[in-house]
Amino acid sequence: MSDDLDAEARRQLRHDLRSPLTIVVGFAEVLGSDRDISDADRREYAERIQAAADEIRTLIDRALE
C-alpha cells in the first residue's frame, strides 16, 4: 500500500509541476518568436511566467519538506 501511495504522490507532483511549467514554456516561446507583441502583452506574459515559476518553486519546496 505504501508503494501505491508513493506512486500516486509522484503522479500528482508530476502533474502539479507540469501545469505551471507548460505556462512558462508556452509564454517564453511566444516571447521569443513573435516580434509583433505589444509591450503591454510582453509585460503580462513575463508576469505570468514569474507567477508560474513561483508556483513551481513552492511545489518543489513542499515536496522536499
CSV table of C-alpha atoms in Angstrom, one decimal:
chain,number,residue,atom,x,y,z
A,1,MET,CA,0.0,0.0,0.0
A,2,SER,CA,2.9,2.4,0.8
A,3,ASP,CA,4.2,1.8,-2.8
A,4,ASP,CA,0.8,2.7,-4.2
A,5,LEU,CA,0.7,6.0,-2.1
A,6,ASP,CA,4.3,6.8,-3.2
A,7,ALA,CA,3.3,6.2,-6.9
A,8,GLU,CA,0.2,8.3,-6.5
A,9,ALA,CA,2.2,11.1,-4.8
A,10,ARG,CA,4.7,11.1,-7.7
A,11,ARG,CA,2.0,11.2,-10.3
A,12,GLN,CA,0.3,14.1,-8.5
A,13,LEU,CA,3.6,16.0,-8.1
A,14,ARG,CA,4.5,15.4,-11.8
A,15,HIS,CA,1.1,16.8,-12.8
A,16,ASP,CA,1.3,19.8,-10.4
A,17,LEU,CA,4.8,20.7,-11.7
A,18,ARG,CA,4.0,20.2,-15.4
A,19,SER,CA,1.0,22.6,-15.4
A,20,PRO,CA,2.9,25.7,-14.4
A,21,LEU,CA,5.9,24.6,-16.4
A,22,THR,CA,3.7,24.4,-19.5
A,23,ILE,CA,2.8,28.0,-18.9
A,24,VAL,CA,6.4,29.0,-18.6
A,25,VAL,CA,7.4,27.2,-21.8
A,26,GLY,CA,4.4,28.5,-23.8
A,27,PHE,CA,4.8,32.1,-22.9
A,28,ALA,CA,8.6,32.0,-23.3
A,29,GLU,CA,8.1,30.6,-26.8
A,30,VAL,CA,5.7,33.3,-27.7
A,31,LEU,CA,8.0,36.0,-26.4
A,32,GLY,CA,10.9,34.5,-28.3
A,33,SER,CA,9.3,34.0,-31.6
A,34,ASP,CA,6.6,36.7,-32.1
A,35,ARG,CA,8.2,40.1,-32.8
A,36,ASP,CA,4.8,41.9,-33.1
A,37,ILE,CA,3.8,41.6,-29.4
A,38,SER,CA,3.0,44.8,-27.7
A,39,ASP,CA,5.0,46.0,-24.7
A,40,ALA,CA,1.8,45.5,-22.6
A,41,ASP,CA,1.5,41.9,-23.7
A,42,ARG,CA,5.2,41.3,-23.1
A,43,ARG,CA,4.8,42.6,-19.5
A,44,GLU,CA,1.7,40.4,-19.0
A,45,TYR,CA,3.5,37.3,-20.3
A,46,ALA,CA,6.5,38.0,-18.2
A,47,GLU,CA,4.3,38.3,-15.1
A,48,ARG,CA,2.6,35.0,-16.0
A,49,ILE,CA,5.9,33.3,-16.4
A,50,GLN,CA,7.1,34.7,-13.0
A,51,ALA,CA,3.8,33.6,-11.3
A,52,ALA,CA,4.2,30.1,-12.8
A,53,ALA,CA,7.8,29.9,-11.8
A,54,ASP,CA,6.9,30.9,-8.2
A,55,GLU,CA,4.3,28.2,-8.2
A,56,ILE,CA,6.9,25.6,-9.3
A,57,ARG,CA,9.3,26.8,-6.6
A,58,THR,CA,6.5,26.4,-4.0
A,59,LEU,CA,5.6,22.9,-5.1
A,60,ILE,CA,9.3,21.8,-5.1
A,61,ASP,CA,9.7,23.3,-1.6
A,62,ARG,CA,6.7,21.4,-0.3
A,63,ALA,CA,7.8,18.2,-1.9
A,64,LEU,CA,11.2,18.4,-0.3
A,65,GLU,CA,9.9,19.2,3.2
